[in-house]
PDB file of C-alpha atoms in Angstrom:
ATOM      1  CA  MET A   1      -2.867  66.806 -20.217  1.00 95.00           C
ATOM      2  CA  THR A   2      -6.500  66.962 -21.200  1.00 96.00           C
ATOM      3  CA  ALA A   3      -9.396  66.526 -18.806  1.00 97.00           C
ATOM      4  CA  ALA A   4     -10.011  63.073 -20.326  1.00 97.00           C
ATOM      5  CA  GLN A   5      -6.395  62.034 -19.720  1.00 97.00           C
ATOM      6  CA  CYS A   6      -6.617  63.307 -16.145  1.00 97.00           C
ATOM      7  CA  MET A   7      -9.887  61.411 -15.668  1.00 97.00           C
ATOM      8  CA  GLU A   8      -8.306  58.174 -16.870  1.00 97.00           C
ATOM      9  CA  LYS A   9      -5.283  58.660 -14.605  1.00 97.00           C
ATOM     10  CA  MET A  10      -7.446  59.527 -11.590  1.00 97.00           C
ATOM     11  CA  ILE A  11      -9.712  56.514 -12.114  1.00 97.00           C
ATOM     12  CA  ALA A  12      -6.632  54.272 -12.138  1.00 96.00           C
ATOM     13  CA  PHE A  13      -5.245  56.106  -9.085  1.00 95.00           C
ATOM     14  CA  SER A  14      -8.520  55.426  -7.222  1.00 94.00           C
ATOM     15  CA  GLY A  15      -7.882  51.685  -7.195  1.00 93.00           C
ATOM     16  CA  GLY A  16     -11.454  50.681  -7.931  1.00 93.00           C
ATOM     17  CA  ASN A  17     -13.084  52.727  -5.146  1.00 93.00           C
ATOM     18  CA  ILE A  18     -16.432  53.238  -6.887  1.00 96.00           C
ATOM     19  CA  HIS A  19     -17.728  55.749  -4.323  1.00 93.00           C
ATOM     20  CA  ASP A  20     -14.717  58.023  -4.798  1.00 94.00           C
ATOM     21  CA  ILE A  21     -14.774  57.621  -8.591  1.00 97.00           C
ATOM     22  CA  ASP A  22     -18.492  58.350  -8.833  1.00 97.00           C
ATOM     23  CA  HIS A  23     -18.072  61.416  -6.621  1.00 96.00           C
ATOM     24  CA  PHE A  24     -15.311  63.067  -8.611  1.00 97.00           C
ATOM     25  CA  ILE A  25     -17.101  62.294 -11.884  1.00 98.00           C
ATOM     26  CA  ARG A  26     -20.209  64.032 -10.513  1.00 97.00           C
ATOM     27  CA  VAL A  27     -18.202  67.037  -9.290  1.00 98.00           C
ATOM     28  CA  TRP A  28     -16.407  67.250 -12.649  1.00 98.00           C
ATOM     29  CA  THR A  29     -19.739  67.118 -14.520  1.00 98.00           C
ATOM     30  CA  TYR A  30     -21.245  69.916 -12.439  1.00 98.00           C
ATOM     31  CA  ALA A  31     -18.049  72.005 -12.557  1.00 98.00           C
ATOM     32  CA  ALA A  32     -17.629  71.602 -16.329  1.00 98.00           C
ATOM     33  CA  THR A  33     -21.273  72.531 -16.873  1.00 98.00           C
ATOM     34  CA  ILE A  34     -21.187  75.608 -14.635  1.00 98.00           C
ATOM     35  CA  GLY A  35     -17.856  76.742 -16.087  1.00 98.00           C
ATOM     36  CA  ARG A  36     -19.128  76.521 -19.640  1.00 98.00           C
ATOM     37  CA  LEU A  37     -22.397  78.261 -18.778  1.00 98.00           C
ATOM     38  CA  GLU A  38     -20.436  81.022 -17.036  1.00 98.00           C
ATOM     39  CA  GLY A  39     -18.242  81.435 -20.133  1.00 98.00           C
ATOM     40  CA  LEU A  40     -14.832  80.663 -18.658  1.00 98.00           C
ATOM     41  CA  ASP A  41     -11.884  81.037 -20.992  1.00 98.00           C
ATOM     42  CA  PRO A  42     -10.388  77.705 -22.193  1.00 98.00           C
ATOM     43  CA  GLU A  43      -7.379  77.743 -19.844  1.00 97.00           C
ATOM     44  CA  THR A  44      -9.498  78.483 -16.757  1.00 98.00           C
ATOM     45  CA  GLN A  45     -12.038  75.876 -17.854  1.00 98.00           C
ATOM     46  CA  LEU A  46      -9.304  73.216 -18.112  1.00 98.00           C
ATOM     47  CA  THR A  47      -7.858  74.280 -14.757  1.00 98.00           C
ATOM     48  CA  LEU A  48     -11.310  73.980 -13.188  1.00 98.00           C
ATOM     49  CA  GLU A  49     -12.064  70.607 -14.763  1.00 98.00           C
ATOM     50  CA  ILE A  50      -8.768  69.058 -13.703  1.00 98.00           C
ATOM     51  CA  ALA A  51      -9.180  70.458 -10.188  1.00 98.00           C
ATOM     52  CA  ALA A  52     -12.682  68.956 -10.047  1.00 98.00           C
ATOM     53  CA  ILE A  53     -11.345  65.550 -11.083  1.00 98.00           C
ATOM     54  CA  VAL A  54      -8.552  65.515  -8.486  1.00 97.00           C
ATOM     55  CA  HIS A  55     -10.207  67.573  -5.733  1.00 95.00           C
ATOM     56  CA  ASP A  56     -10.558  64.589  -3.355  1.00 92.00           C
ATOM     57  CA  ILE A  57      -7.259  62.931  -4.262  1.00 94.00           C
ATOM     58  CA  ALA A  58      -6.273  62.833  -0.587  1.00 89.00           C
ATOM     59  CA  CYS A  59      -9.398  61.084   0.725  1.00 85.00           C
ATOM     60  CA  PRO A  60      -7.967  57.542   0.715  1.00 87.00           C
ATOM     61  CA  LEU A  61      -4.776  58.726   2.433  1.00 76.00           C
ATOM     62  CA  CYS A  62      -6.748  60.760   4.992  1.00 72.00           C
ATOM     63  CA  ARG A  63      -9.039  57.842   5.815  1.00 86.00           C
ATOM     64  CA  GLU A  64      -5.991  55.655   6.404  1.00 83.00           C
ATOM     65  CA  LYS A  65      -3.826  58.235   8.177  1.00 83.00           C
ATOM     66  CA  TYR A  66      -6.447  60.084  10.277  1.00 84.00           C
ATOM     67  CA  GLY A  67      -9.410  57.693  10.306  1.00 79.00           C
ATOM     68  CA  HIS A  68     -11.557  60.195   8.390  1.00 74.00           C
ATOM     69  CA  ALA A  69     -11.339  62.557   5.437  1.00 79.00           C
ATOM     70  CA  ASP A  70     -12.441  65.873   6.904  1.00 79.00           C
ATOM     71  CA  GLY A  71     -12.005  69.065   4.919  1.00 79.00           C
ATOM     72  CA  PRO A  72      -8.873  70.495   6.569  1.00 82.00           C
ATOM     73  CA  HIS A  73      -6.925  67.241   6.187  1.00 82.00           C
ATOM     74  CA  GLN A  74      -8.126  66.856   2.582  1.00 83.00           C
ATOM     75  CA  GLU A  75      -6.957  70.364   1.762  1.00 82.00           C
ATOM     76  CA  THR A  76      -3.530  70.020   3.375  1.00 88.00           C
ATOM     77  CA  GLU A  77      -2.732  66.579   2.002  1.00 86.00           C
ATOM     78  CA  GLY A  78      -4.553  67.182  -1.291  1.00 89.00           C
ATOM     79  CA  ALA A  79      -2.568  70.230  -2.401  1.00 92.00           C
ATOM     80  CA  ARG A  80       0.708  68.328  -2.023  1.00 93.00           C
ATOM     81  CA  MET A  81      -0.624  65.169  -3.642  1.00 93.00           C
ATOM     82  CA  THR A  82      -2.063  67.150  -6.565  1.00 96.00           C
ATOM     83  CA  ALA A  83       1.309  68.740  -7.265  1.00 95.00           C
ATOM     84  CA  GLU A  84       2.881  65.274  -7.386  1.00 95.00           C
ATOM     85  CA  PHE A  85       0.026  63.807  -9.466  1.00 97.00           C
ATOM     86  CA  LEU A  86       0.360  66.551 -12.097  1.00 97.00           C
ATOM     87  CA  ALA A  87       4.176  66.756 -12.140  1.00 96.00           C
ATOM     88  CA  ASP A  88       4.449  64.885 -15.462  1.00 96.00           C
ATOM     89  CA  SER A  89       1.234  66.290 -16.981  1.00 96.00           C
ATOM     90  CA  GLY A  90       2.856  68.706 -19.408  1.00 96.00           C
ATOM     91  CA  LEU A  91       0.729  71.516 -17.995  1.00 97.00           C
ATOM     92  CA  PRO A  92       2.489  74.827 -17.326  1.00 97.00           C
ATOM     93  CA  GLN A  93       3.792  75.224 -13.763  1.00 97.00           C
ATOM     94  CA  ALA A  94       1.473  78.164 -13.062  1.00 97.00           C
ATOM     95  CA  GLN A  95      -1.550  76.091 -14.075  1.00 98.00           C
ATOM     96  CA  ARG A  96      -0.429  73.127 -11.958  1.00 97.00           C
ATOM     97  CA  ASP A  97       0.076  75.494  -9.024  1.00 97.00           C
ATOM     98  CA  ARG A  98      -3.425  76.908  -9.459  1.00 98.00           C
ATOM     99  CA  ILE A  99      -4.954  73.429  -9.594  1.00 98.00           C
ATOM    100  CA  ALA A 100      -3.126  72.459  -6.385  1.00 97.00           C
ATOM    101  CA  HIS A 101      -4.322  75.721  -4.813  1.00 96.00           C
ATOM    102  CA  LEU A 102      -7.940  74.942  -5.750  1.00 97.00           C
ATOM    103  CA  VAL A 103      -7.661  71.452  -4.258  1.00 96.00           C
ATOM    104  CA  GLY A 104      -6.094  72.982  -1.152  1.00 94.00           C
ATOM    105  CA  ARG A 105      -9.033  75.371  -0.715  1.00 91.00           C
ATOM    106  CA  HIS A 106     -12.109  73.474  -1.912  1.00 89.00           C
ATOM    107  CA  HIS A 107     -13.577  73.200   1.611  1.00 87.00           C
ATOM    108  CA  THR A 108     -12.724  76.773   2.637  1.00 87.00           C
ATOM    109  CA  LEU A 109     -15.800  78.912   2.116  1.00 89.00           C
ATOM    110  CA  THR A 110     -14.146  82.246   2.903  1.00 91.00           C
ATOM    111  CA  GLY A 111     -11.590  84.191   0.889  1.00 93.00           C
ATOM    112  CA  ILE A 112     -12.666  82.618  -2.402  1.00 95.00           C
ATOM    113  CA  ASP A 113     -10.115  84.052  -4.809  1.00 94.00           C
ATOM    114  CA  GLY A 114     -11.442  83.261  -8.252  1.00 96.00           C
ATOM    115  CA  GLN A 115     -14.365  82.096 -10.307  1.00 97.00           C
ATOM    116  CA  ASP A 116     -12.698  78.692 -10.725  1.00 98.00           C
ATOM    117  CA  LEU A 117     -12.638  78.124  -6.955  1.00 98.00           C
ATOM    118  CA  GLN A 118     -16.193  79.425  -6.589  1.00 98.00           C
ATOM    119  CA  ILE A 119     -17.429  76.989  -9.221  1.00 98.00           C
ATOM    120  CA  LEU A 120     -15.504  74.071  -7.701  1.00 98.00           C
ATOM    121  CA  ILE A 121     -17.099  74.768  -4.314  1.00 97.00           C
ATOM    122  CA  GLU A 122     -20.568  74.962  -5.863  1.00 98.00           C
ATOM    123  CA  ALA A 123     -20.048  71.752  -7.866  1.00 98.00           C
ATOM    124  CA  ASP A 124     -18.725  69.854  -4.835  1.00 96.00           C
ATOM    125  CA  TYR A 125     -21.676  71.087  -2.780  1.00 97.00           C
ATOM    126  CA  LEU A 126     -24.129  69.851  -5.413  1.00 97.00           C
ATOM    127  CA  ALA A 127     -22.527  66.412  -5.518  1.00 96.00           C
ATOM    128  CA  ASN A 128     -22.320  66.146  -1.725  1.00 95.00           C
ATOM    129  CA  ALA A 129     -25.897  67.387  -1.283  1.00 96.00           C
ATOM    130  CA  THR A 130     -27.339  64.785  -3.624  1.00 95.00           C
ATOM    131  CA  GLU A 131     -25.150  61.982  -2.291  1.00 94.00           C
ATOM    132  CA  ASN A 132     -25.971  62.765   1.343  1.00 93.00           C
ATOM    133  CA  GLY A 133     -29.594  63.848   1.074  1.00 94.00           C
ATOM    134  CA  TYR A 134     -29.208  67.464   2.178  1.00 95.00           C
ATOM    135  CA  GLY A 135     -32.614  69.034   2.629  1.00 91.00           C
ATOM    136  CA  ARG A 136     -34.133  72.099   1.027  1.00 93.00           C
ATOM    137  CA  GLU A 137     -33.268  74.311   4.020  1.00 95.00           C
ATOM    138  CA  ASN A 138     -29.589  73.396   3.690  1.00 96.00           C
ATOM    139  CA  ALA A 139     -29.671  74.181  -0.035  1.00 96.00           C
ATOM    140  CA  GLU A 140     -31.407  77.514   0.508  1.00 97.00           C
ATOM    141  CA  ASN A 141     -28.810  78.427   3.130  1.00 96.00           C
ATOM    142  CA  PHE A 142     -25.999  77.572   0.696  1.00 96.00           C
ATOM    143  CA  LEU A 143     -27.711  79.653  -1.996  1.00 97.00           C
ATOM    144  CA  ARG A 144     -27.959  82.657   0.346  1.00 97.00           C
ATOM    145  CA  ARG A 145     -24.520  82.446   1.908  1.00 96.00           C
ATOM    146  CA  ILE A 146     -22.109  80.777  -0.528  1.00 96.00           C
ATOM    147  CA  ALA A 147     -23.361  80.382  -4.108  1.00 97.00           C
ATOM    148  CA  ARG A 148     -22.342  83.244  -6.400  1.00 98.00           C
ATOM    149  CA  THR A 149     -22.506  82.055 -10.004  1.00 98.00           C
ATOM    150  CA  GLU A 150     -25.863  82.390 -11.726  1.00 98.00           C
ATOM    151  CA  SER A 151     -25.444  79.001 -13.402  1.00 98.00           C
ATOM    152  CA  GLY A 152     -24.572  77.309 -10.121  1.00 98.00           C
ATOM    153  CA  LYS A 153     -27.582  78.878  -8.431  1.00 98.00           C
ATOM    154  CA  ARG A 154     -29.867  77.677 -11.205  1.00 98.00           C
ATOM    155  CA  LEU A 155     -28.509  74.121 -10.993  1.00 97.00           C
ATOM    156  CA  ILE A 156     -28.795  74.049  -7.200  1.00 97.00           C
ATOM    157  CA  ARG A 157     -32.395  75.257  -7.424  1.00 96.00           C
ATOM    158  CA  SER A 158     -33.236  72.759 -10.179  1.00 96.00           C
ATOM    159  CA  VAL A 159     -31.696  69.790  -8.395  1.00 96.00           C
ATOM    160  CA  LEU A 160     -32.381  70.558  -4.730  1.00 95.00           C
ATOM    161  CA  CYS A 161     -35.265  73.059  -4.625  1.00 93.00           C
ATOM    162  CA  PRO A 162     -37.592  72.113  -7.499  1.00 84.00           C
TER     163      PRO A 162
END
């Protein structure tokens, strides 16, 4: 499965929910950009891009099941749903497992266990910050406490702290 094939499948899966589609496209764009600027190897780059596309796969289910799509529910439901979504992708099992792991951790800001997860968190923050109007103080706090990649820091500064 390529990122483009995953994107097409995820758009169809989203059932026309423009907000959700726009969000994962924005996260994918930021993640792909940061990953390339950071020089990820091709396999890690693909893993990151697919994780960015499917990272909020559980949001519709969580909104229906729990009445909201908070981070812990997204992570729990999302890891399982990602494994199912990618079962017929042709990707190696280890790569599918890593993608599900990233989806299952994308709201957990401690114990970040790889550059792919770090970039996903930074990309999701950027998309959420611009969608929700986070202020400069929030962005500076994220830069101090969470952001680690130089490319992610530059993008956050350019977009949120010009």
